[in-house]
């Protein structure tokens, strides 16, 4: 099946809707990004067709929220989210959206429908709530977090009335679903040092509690730090947001077990290297994936320039870089020592792994078996 572009997929859906007598427009972020000449990953369609009518026209559609007026239409390897108007017309629908830069639509012929001057706000670098920002934020408090996300992403400024409304209603953010809050925060990445400071100083920082509970600590560190600092990685972001309550916070915000594991690695390794510096053991624990994140935090906490090249060189000199690099495995231990007890095998492999990393034994079958006999059996 030939995969088509997001615009081609949306055009296919709009053509079929219009041929059946319905209105259909590309809307929201895709129109914004097209005006800004940014890459477009998906194009949403707004229509006056009811979800049931969309489902009849596109039998392969996926019901992802008919109660909210939305279905997903698969089109040649792509998927188009189709949502019924909130109101009777496209203009009414746009009036209920969050910010002017997102409250635009485009006809199939390319005409821009822009009742709230979103194009002017894009040109002037402004994040402005549609009509009454307070009303928009009361409808969905998470929009306040999205406002900062857009401001950081595009280098825009939040307009004064919109900023005032955020200041008045920031505490409402905590009423949003924790999963949605987490998703919005992760979408902010990458976060520069300036954006991190702005987030921590913003009214929504208090509304995000218990996140950023230790923001004064991080503000102090970041404000005094004279070196570049950017948060690109999701686990590092959560490490900073959660600080001393990492496990509890990740559970509260229902993040994945993989994310918990990754953020936990950063937490454990960082706590050691800040006081004792890098060792073979901490390099191995961090692994190639997380040594840079850990080094970023070490340098920030000590107000030093990160030593990425030195840390990378030390990592490359490790005897093994991951468990699968070990010269022995469980099956080999069973055969060599005539042991089938799983617990003994698991514990022995862990001890051998540590011994290889810390150079207490070489990573060869002969050396490992000799080490086990001498140090681990008796």
GROMACS .gro file of C-alpha atoms in nm:
model
  378
    1UNK     CA    1   0.000   0.000   0.000
    2UNK     CA    2   0.138   0.341  -0.096
    3UNK     CA    3   0.176   0.568   0.206
    4UNK     CA    4   0.051   0.919   0.136
    5UNK     CA    5   0.122   1.252   0.305
    6UNK     CA    6  -0.097   1.386   0.589
    7UNK     CA    7  -0.237   1.655   0.360
    8UNK     CA    8  -0.322   1.404   0.088
    9UNK     CA    9  -0.499   1.188   0.346
   10UNK     CA   10  -0.696   1.483   0.480
   11UNK     CA   11  -0.787   1.598   0.130
   12UNK     CA   12  -0.921   1.251   0.051
   13UNK     CA   13  -1.146   1.265   0.358
   14UNK     CA   14  -1.261   1.621   0.287
   15UNK     CA   15  -1.340   1.537  -0.076
   16UNK     CA   16  -1.561   1.247   0.022
   17UNK     CA   17  -1.739   1.448   0.293
   18UNK     CA   18  -1.805   1.737   0.056
   19UNK     CA   19  -1.921   1.504  -0.220
   20UNK     CA   20  -2.182   1.379   0.027
   21UNK     CA   21  -2.306   1.732   0.097
   22UNK     CA   22  -2.114   1.806   0.415
   23UNK     CA   23  -1.874   2.088   0.502
   24UNK     CA   24  -1.515   1.988   0.578
   25UNK     CA   25  -1.206   2.186   0.669
   26UNK     CA   26  -0.849   2.120   0.777
   27UNK     CA   27  -0.812   2.284   1.115
   28UNK     CA   28  -0.601   2.354   1.421
   29UNK     CA   29  -0.233   2.277   1.449
   30UNK     CA   30  -0.185   2.170   1.087
   31UNK     CA   31  -0.302   2.509   0.960
   32UNK     CA   32  -0.081   2.688   1.213
   33UNK     CA   33   0.222   2.481   1.117
   34UNK     CA   34   0.157   2.528   0.744
   35UNK     CA   35   0.154   2.904   0.789
   36UNK     CA   36   0.478   2.878   0.990
   37UNK     CA   37   0.638   2.646   0.729
   38UNK     CA   38   0.691   2.372   0.987
   39UNK     CA   39   0.681   1.997   0.933
   40UNK     CA   40   0.329   1.857   0.958
   41UNK     CA   41   0.275   1.510   1.100
   42UNK     CA   42  -0.104   1.499   1.097
   43UNK     CA   43  -0.396   1.702   0.967
   44UNK     CA   44  -0.725   1.706   1.157
   45UNK     CA   45  -1.056   1.766   0.983
   46UNK     CA   46  -1.360   1.950   1.121
   47UNK     CA   47  -1.700   1.882   0.967
   48UNK     CA   48  -2.069   1.943   1.020
   49UNK     CA   49  -2.128   1.570   0.965
   50UNK     CA   50  -2.223   1.379   1.279
   51UNK     CA   51  -1.988   1.100   1.390
   52UNK     CA   52  -2.247   0.843   1.287
   53UNK     CA   53  -2.253   0.992   0.937
   54UNK     CA   54  -1.874   0.987   0.916
   55UNK     CA   55  -1.876   0.621   1.021
   56UNK     CA   56  -2.126   0.540   0.746
   57UNK     CA   57  -1.915   0.716   0.483
   58UNK     CA   58  -1.594   0.552   0.604
   59UNK     CA   59  -1.683   0.202   0.732
   60UNK     CA   60  -1.322   0.128   0.833
   61UNK     CA   61  -1.321   0.423   1.073
   62UNK     CA   62  -1.213   0.372   1.432
   63UNK     CA   63  -1.443   0.493   1.706
   64UNK     CA   64  -1.208   0.674   1.946
   65UNK     CA   65  -1.457   0.909   2.103
   66UNK     CA   66  -1.789   0.938   1.927
   67UNK     CA   67  -1.933   1.087   2.246
   68UNK     CA   68  -1.692   1.378   2.189
   69UNK     CA   69  -1.768   1.392   1.819
   70UNK     CA   70  -1.445   1.230   1.698
   71UNK     CA   71  -1.366   0.931   1.478
   72UNK     CA   72  -1.037   0.832   1.313
   73UNK     CA   73  -1.045   0.755   0.941
   74UNK     CA   74  -0.763   0.533   0.807
   75UNK     CA   75  -0.639   0.643   0.464
   76UNK     CA   76  -0.368   0.448   0.278
   77UNK     CA   77  -0.125   0.408   0.564
   78UNK     CA   78  -0.220   0.733   0.735
   79UNK     CA   79  -0.504   0.825   0.970
   80UNK     CA   80  -0.717   1.138   0.985
   81UNK     CA   81  -0.896   1.252   1.299
   82UNK     CA   82  -1.240   1.382   1.204
   83UNK     CA   83  -1.438   1.585   1.458
   84UNK     CA   84  -1.786   1.730   1.437
   85UNK     CA   85  -1.826   2.106   1.474
   86UNK     CA   86  -1.869   2.239   1.823
   87UNK     CA   87  -2.155   2.462   1.719
   88UNK     CA   88  -2.331   2.495   1.386
   89UNK     CA   89  -2.056   2.654   1.176
   90UNK     CA   90  -1.680   2.637   1.142
   91UNK     CA   91  -1.658   2.989   1.288
   92UNK     CA   92  -1.846   2.877   1.601
   93UNK     CA   93  -1.618   2.575   1.625
   94UNK     CA   94  -1.306   2.792   1.602
   95UNK     CA   95  -1.441   3.028   1.869
   96UNK     CA   96  -1.425   2.743   2.122
   97UNK     CA   97  -1.059   2.660   2.060
   98UNK     CA   98  -0.777   2.751   2.295
   99UNK     CA   99  -0.550   3.005   2.126
  100UNK     CA  100  -0.582   3.221   1.817
  101UNK     CA  101  -0.289   3.048   1.649
  102UNK     CA  102  -0.487   2.723   1.671
  103UNK     CA  103  -0.824   2.877   1.583
  104UNK     CA  104  -0.782   2.873   1.207
  105UNK     CA  105  -0.919   2.645   0.938
  106UNK     CA  106  -0.838   2.585   0.572
  107UNK     CA  107  -1.069   2.497   0.288
  108UNK     CA  108  -0.989   2.223   0.039
  109UNK     CA  109  -0.888   2.500  -0.203
  110UNK     CA  110  -0.639   2.649   0.045
  111UNK     CA  111  -0.838   2.950   0.167
  112UNK     CA  112  -0.758   3.036   0.531
  113UNK     CA  113  -1.051   3.101   0.766
  114UNK     CA  114  -0.907   3.317   1.044
  115UNK     CA  115  -1.180   3.492   1.245
  116UNK     CA  116  -0.953   3.572   1.542
  117UNK     CA  117  -0.644   3.700   1.360
  118UNK     CA  118  -0.427   3.400   1.432
  119UNK     CA  119  -0.199   3.482   1.139
  120UNK     CA  120  -0.125   3.825   1.287
  121UNK     CA  121  -0.042   3.666   1.622
  122UNK     CA  122   0.192   3.419   1.450
  123UNK     CA  123   0.364   3.706   1.272
  124UNK     CA  124   0.397   3.899   1.599
  125UNK     CA  125   0.496   3.597   1.808
  126UNK     CA  126   0.199   3.607   2.046
  127UNK     CA  127   0.006   3.340   2.235
  128UNK     CA  128  -0.345   3.481   2.283
  129UNK     CA  129  -0.654   3.309   2.420
  130UNK     CA  130  -0.957   3.305   2.190
  131UNK     CA  131  -1.209   3.575   2.281
  132UNK     CA  132  -1.222   3.534   2.661
  133UNK     CA  133  -0.909   3.357   2.793
  134UNK     CA  134  -1.066   3.302   3.135
  135UNK     CA  135  -1.359   3.117   2.981
  136UNK     CA  136  -1.126   2.906   2.767
  137UNK     CA  137  -0.916   2.807   3.069
  138UNK     CA  138  -1.219   2.727   3.284
  139UNK     CA  139  -1.343   2.496   3.005
  140UNK     CA  140  -1.012   2.309   3.009
  141UNK     CA  141  -0.745   2.420   3.260
  142UNK     CA  142  -0.478   2.217   3.082
  143UNK     CA  143  -0.486   2.482   2.811
  144UNK     CA  144  -0.274   2.698   3.042
  145UNK     CA  145   0.004   2.439   3.030
  146UNK     CA  146  -0.034   2.416   2.651
  147UNK     CA  147   0.006   2.794   2.630
  148UNK     CA  148   0.350   2.769   2.785
  149UNK     CA  149   0.434   2.473   2.563
  150UNK     CA  150   0.359   2.676   2.251
  151UNK     CA  151   0.543   2.979   2.387
  152UNK     CA  152   0.855   2.771   2.455
  153UNK     CA  153   0.837   2.582   2.125
  154UNK     CA  154   0.803   2.890   1.905
  155UNK     CA  155   0.974   3.153   2.118
  156UNK     CA  156   0.644   3.342   2.147
  157UNK     CA  157   0.523   3.571   2.427
  158UNK     CA  158   0.199   3.513   2.617
  159UNK     CA  159  -0.027   3.814   2.563
  160UNK     CA  160  -0.101   4.022   2.876
  161UNK     CA  161  -0.474   3.943   2.915
  162UNK     CA  162  -0.403   3.574   2.858
  163UNK     CA  163  -0.116   3.581   3.109
  164UNK     CA  164  -0.344   3.756   3.360
  165UNK     CA  165  -0.609   3.486   3.316
  166UNK     CA  166  -0.345   3.218   3.375
  167UNK     CA  167  -0.240   3.394   3.694
  168UNK     CA  168  -0.599   3.395   3.816
  169UNK     CA  169  -0.678   3.033   3.736
  170UNK     CA  170  -0.346   2.845   3.748
  171UNK     CA  171  -0.461   2.645   4.050
  172UNK     CA  172  -0.726   2.479   3.831
  173UNK     CA  173  -0.454   2.286   3.646
  174UNK     CA  174  -0.444   2.029   3.926
  175UNK     CA  175  -0.802   1.930   3.835
  176UNK     CA  176  -0.687   1.800   3.495
  177UNK     CA  177  -0.633   1.428   3.441
  178UNK     CA  178  -0.281   1.336   3.552
  179UNK     CA  179  -0.213   1.149   3.226
  180UNK     CA  180  -0.291   1.461   3.024
  181UNK     CA  181  -0.069   1.678   3.243
  182UNK     CA  182   0.216   1.433   3.196
  183UNK     CA  183   0.170   1.427   2.819
  184UNK     CA  184   0.170   1.806   2.793
  185UNK     CA  185   0.487   1.836   3.000
  186UNK     CA  186   0.664   1.574   2.789
  187UNK     CA  187   0.559   1.756   2.472
  188UNK     CA  188   0.746   2.063   2.597
  189UNK     CA  189   1.079   1.894   2.531
  190UNK     CA  190   1.339   2.001   2.446
  191UNK     CA  191   1.344   2.263   2.723
  192UNK     CA  192   1.625   2.517   2.729
  193UNK     CA  193   1.762   2.658   3.051
  194UNK     CA  194   1.562   2.975   2.992
  195UNK     CA  195   1.240   2.783   2.931
  196UNK     CA  196   1.293   2.573   3.244
  197UNK     CA  197   1.338   2.886   3.451
  198UNK     CA  198   1.030   3.043   3.292
  199UNK     CA  199   0.824   2.731   3.367
  200UNK     CA  200   0.938   2.722   3.729
  201UNK     CA  201   0.865   3.093   3.774
  202UNK     CA  202   0.525   3.074   3.604
  203UNK     CA  203   0.190   3.069   3.786
  204UNK     CA  204   0.121   2.715   3.663
  205UNK     CA  205   0.421   2.583   3.858
  206UNK     CA  206   0.214   2.606   4.176
  207UNK     CA  207  -0.086   2.452   4.002
  208UNK     CA  208   0.124   2.154   3.899
  209UNK     CA  209   0.194   2.055   4.261
  210UNK     CA  210   0.325   1.814   4.377
  211UNK     CA  211   0.541   1.853   4.067
  212UNK     CA  212   0.817   2.113   4.097
  213UNK     CA  213   0.793   2.099   4.475
  214UNK     CA  214   1.166   2.177   4.487
  215UNK     CA  215   1.156   2.439   4.212
  216UNK     CA  216   1.333   2.699   4.428
  217UNK     CA  217   1.632   2.466   4.447
  218UNK     CA  218   1.637   2.417   4.070
  219UNK     CA  219   1.579   2.787   4.006
  220UNK     CA  220   1.878   2.872   4.222
  221UNK     CA  221   2.096   2.618   4.043
  222UNK     CA  222   1.986   2.715   3.692
  223UNK     CA  223   2.007   3.089   3.754
  224UNK     CA  224   2.368   3.059   3.871
  225UNK     CA  225   2.474   2.813   3.602
  226UNK     CA  226   2.696   2.970   3.336
  227UNK     CA  227   2.699   2.676   3.096
  228UNK     CA  228   2.445   2.550   2.841
  229UNK     CA  229   2.175   2.325   2.984
  230UNK     CA  230   1.896   2.163   2.788
  231UNK     CA  231   1.653   1.889   2.888
  232UNK     CA  232   1.596   1.668   2.584
  233UNK     CA  233   1.513   1.339   2.753
  234UNK     CA  234   1.178   1.246   2.908
  235UNK     CA  235   1.332   1.059   3.209
  236UNK     CA  236   1.559   1.355   3.286
  237UNK     CA  237   1.259   1.588   3.268
  238UNK     CA  238   1.070   1.380   3.524
  239UNK     CA  239   1.378   1.358   3.747
  240UNK     CA  240   1.383   1.738   3.768
  241UNK     CA  241   1.006   1.778   3.798
  242UNK     CA  242   0.984   1.515   4.073
  243UNK     CA  243   1.309   1.569   4.260
  244UNK     CA  244   1.303   1.375   4.592
  245UNK     CA  245   0.965   1.212   4.523
  246UNK     CA  246   1.050   1.040   4.195
  247UNK     CA  247   0.886   0.699   4.243
  248UNK     CA  248   0.577   0.843   4.411
  249UNK     CA  249   0.536   1.108   4.142
  250UNK     CA  250   0.577   0.869   3.849
  251UNK     CA  251   0.319   0.640   4.006
  252UNK     CA  252   0.083   0.931   4.065
  253UNK     CA  253   0.112   1.046   3.703
  254UNK     CA  254   0.075   0.690   3.575
  255UNK     CA  255   0.394   0.686   3.373
  256UNK     CA  256   0.521   0.364   3.221
  257UNK     CA  257   0.734   0.108   3.401
  258UNK     CA  258   1.009   0.169   3.144
  259UNK     CA  259   1.010   0.540   3.226
  260UNK     CA  260   1.023   0.461   3.599
  261UNK     CA  261   1.325   0.239   3.538
  262UNK     CA  262   1.504   0.499   3.326
  263UNK     CA  263   1.440   0.789   3.562
  264UNK     CA  264   1.542   0.566   3.853
  265UNK     CA  265   1.879   0.504   3.687
  266UNK     CA  266   1.939   0.878   3.659
  267UNK     CA  267   1.841   0.928   4.022
  268UNK     CA  268   2.065   0.649   4.159
  269UNK     CA  269   2.368   0.725   3.947
  270UNK     CA  270   2.350   1.100   4.001
  271UNK     CA  271   2.334   1.063   4.379
  272UNK     CA  272   2.663   0.872   4.367
  273UNK     CA  273   2.861   1.070   4.111
  274UNK     CA  274   2.790   1.408   4.271
  275UNK     CA  275   2.986   1.305   4.581
  276UNK     CA  276   3.222   1.037   4.451
  277UNK     CA  277   3.266   1.111   4.081
  278UNK     CA  278   3.232   0.856   3.803
  279UNK     CA  279   3.339   0.496   3.863
  280UNK     CA  280   3.322   0.187   3.645
  281UNK     CA  281   3.014   0.081   3.836
  282UNK     CA  282   2.823   0.407   3.787
  283UNK     CA  283   2.927   0.427   3.423
  284UNK     CA  284   2.793   0.076   3.371
  285UNK     CA  285   2.471   0.148   3.562
  286UNK     CA  286   2.402   0.458   3.354
  287UNK     CA  287   2.483   0.281   3.031
  288UNK     CA  288   2.548   0.460   2.704
  289UNK     CA  289   2.188   0.583   2.696
  290UNK     CA  290   2.195   0.780   3.022
  291UNK     CA  291   2.554   0.882   3.094
  292UNK     CA  292   2.498   1.222   2.932
  293UNK     CA  293   2.182   1.292   3.133
  294UNK     CA  294   2.360   1.198   3.454
  295UNK     CA  295   2.664   1.407   3.365
  296UNK     CA  296   2.438   1.705   3.291
  297UNK     CA  297   2.291   1.687   3.641
  298UNK     CA  298   2.628   1.624   3.808
  299UNK     CA  299   2.771   1.933   3.641
  300UNK     CA  300   2.466   2.144   3.725
  301UNK     CA  301   2.462   2.042   4.091
  302UNK     CA  302   2.834   2.117   4.124
  303UNK     CA  303   2.814   2.431   3.904
  304UNK     CA  304   3.075   2.293   3.667
  305UNK     CA  305   3.102   2.248   3.294
  306UNK     CA  306   2.995   1.896   3.191
  307UNK     CA  307   3.276   1.666   3.081
  308UNK     CA  308   3.093   1.468   2.815
  309UNK     CA  309   3.398   1.360   2.613
  310UNK     CA  310   3.585   1.243   2.923
  311UNK     CA  311   3.287   1.046   3.051
  312UNK     CA  312   3.228   0.892   2.708
  313UNK     CA  313   3.594   0.787   2.687
  314UNK     CA  314   3.575   0.623   3.030
  315UNK     CA  315   3.259   0.440   2.929
  316UNK     CA  316   3.424   0.307   2.614
  317UNK     CA  317   3.703   0.160   2.828
  318UNK     CA  318   3.466  -0.053   3.036
  319UNK     CA  319   3.531  -0.430   3.018
  320UNK     CA  320   3.162  -0.480   2.933
  321UNK     CA  321   2.896  -0.225   2.850
  322UNK     CA  322   2.587  -0.440   2.898
  323UNK     CA  323   2.494  -0.775   3.048
  324UNK     CA  324   2.492  -0.954   2.713
  325UNK     CA  325   2.865  -0.874   2.676
  326UNK     CA  326   2.949  -1.119   2.957
  327UNK     CA  327   3.151  -1.423   2.852
  328UNK     CA  328   2.923  -1.652   3.053
  329UNK     CA  329   2.549  -1.699   3.094
  330UNK     CA  330   2.315  -1.902   3.311
  331UNK     CA  331   2.330  -2.211   3.093
  332UNK     CA  332   2.710  -2.216   3.111
  333UNK     CA  333   2.700  -2.192   3.490
  334UNK     CA  334   2.454  -2.480   3.510
  335UNK     CA  335   2.678  -2.700   3.299
  336UNK     CA  336   3.006  -2.603   3.465
  337UNK     CA  337   2.892  -2.623   3.826
  338UNK     CA  338   2.617  -2.883   3.790
  339UNK     CA  339   2.367  -2.650   3.958
  340UNK     CA  340   2.007  -2.600   3.850
  341UNK     CA  341   1.887  -2.373   4.130
  342UNK     CA  342   1.765  -2.055   3.964
  343UNK     CA  343   1.830  -1.831   4.263
  344UNK     CA  344   2.195  -1.934   4.288
  345UNK     CA  345   2.247  -1.883   3.917
  346UNK     CA  346   2.086  -1.539   3.920
  347UNK     CA  347   2.279  -1.419   4.225
  348UNK     CA  348   2.606  -1.556   4.089
  349UNK     CA  349   2.559  -1.385   3.753
  350UNK     CA  350   2.496  -1.053   3.930
  351UNK     CA  351   2.815  -1.092   4.135
  352UNK     CA  352   3.015  -1.191   3.831
  353UNK     CA  353   2.877  -0.897   3.635
  354UNK     CA  354   2.989  -0.659   3.911
  355UNK     CA  355   3.329  -0.830   3.932
  356UNK     CA  356   3.389  -0.791   3.557
  357UNK     CA  357   3.284  -0.425   3.557
  358UNK     CA  358   3.509  -0.344   3.853
  359UNK     CA  359   3.793  -0.550   3.700
  360UNK     CA  360   3.809  -0.807   3.979
  361UNK     CA  361   3.809  -1.069   3.708
  362UNK     CA  362   3.865  -1.074   3.335
  363UNK     CA  363   3.572  -1.131   3.103
  364UNK     CA  364   3.665  -1.481   2.986
  365UNK     CA  365   3.502  -1.813   3.068
  366UNK     CA  366   3.819  -1.945   3.230
  367UNK     CA  367   3.873  -1.639   3.446
  368UNK     CA  368   3.508  -1.617   3.549
  369UNK     CA  369   3.485  -1.986   3.645
  370UNK     CA  370   3.807  -1.951   3.847
  371UNK     CA  371   3.668  -1.640   4.019
  372UNK     CA  372   3.345  -1.820   4.109
  373UNK     CA  373   3.531  -2.116   4.257
  374UNK     CA  374   3.766  -1.894   4.453
  375UNK     CA  375   3.533  -1.617   4.570
  376UNK     CA  376   3.174  -1.742   4.548
  377UNK     CA  377   3.185  -2.109   4.644
  378UNK     CA  378   3.337  -2.285   4.937
   0.00000   0.00000   0.00000
